[in-house]
């Protein structure tokens, strides 16, 4: 009898728990490197989001959050420029060249590669959320005889308390050392502070998720109650049949 009960109720339990799990968590990002996933997880946890990091084997890592907090979680990650941009290095920019490039193409690739390298360097400064660098090499126009000096433009979006506000001189010096023929005064740095926290109405936070969770729990209870009732009906029928088989009328009939 116990085995019959377990065989009947186990599928109902599995279905109910699967419903609960589906209602609770949702993927935000997947295919992440572990250090990026750790940073995103820490950011969400610090902001009160019950996020989780999940290993996906060769597919990297994913970040999940309760369905009730998906909108808020995405807003928080967006405000922190997460996941971060994957910058290319010089080796990646110049790898796999199939044809001989012209000098102009080589210059363009080198400018892009240096832009990526500098942007990646400045992105490592504490509190920097977005890093963009534009490199222009010195050039000479043979037709007009005009010379255009090399220049670098740096754009950094950061949290208000980032030390980057005191490092503009160092940023310019680093750029001068990286770009051939670049003068210190030809480096411009634009710093854009952003608000530190994301503010969303609290009503967005839990109402929808609570409905899903409570609905899922209610479904499990209904499934269990239905299973118990069905099992009890089956048990009563078997007891009734057994009594009939053991009664005098049943014996005389046999």
CSV table of C-alpha atoms in Angstrom, one decimal, residues 33 43 70 95 136:
chain,number,residue,atom,x,y,z
A,33,UNK,CA,33.4,34.4,-17.4
A,43,UNK,CA,26.6,43.9,-7.2
A,70,UNK,CA,14.2,40.9,-12.8
A,95,UNK,CA,45.6,38.2,-35.8
A,136,UNK,CA,44.0,59.7,-33.8
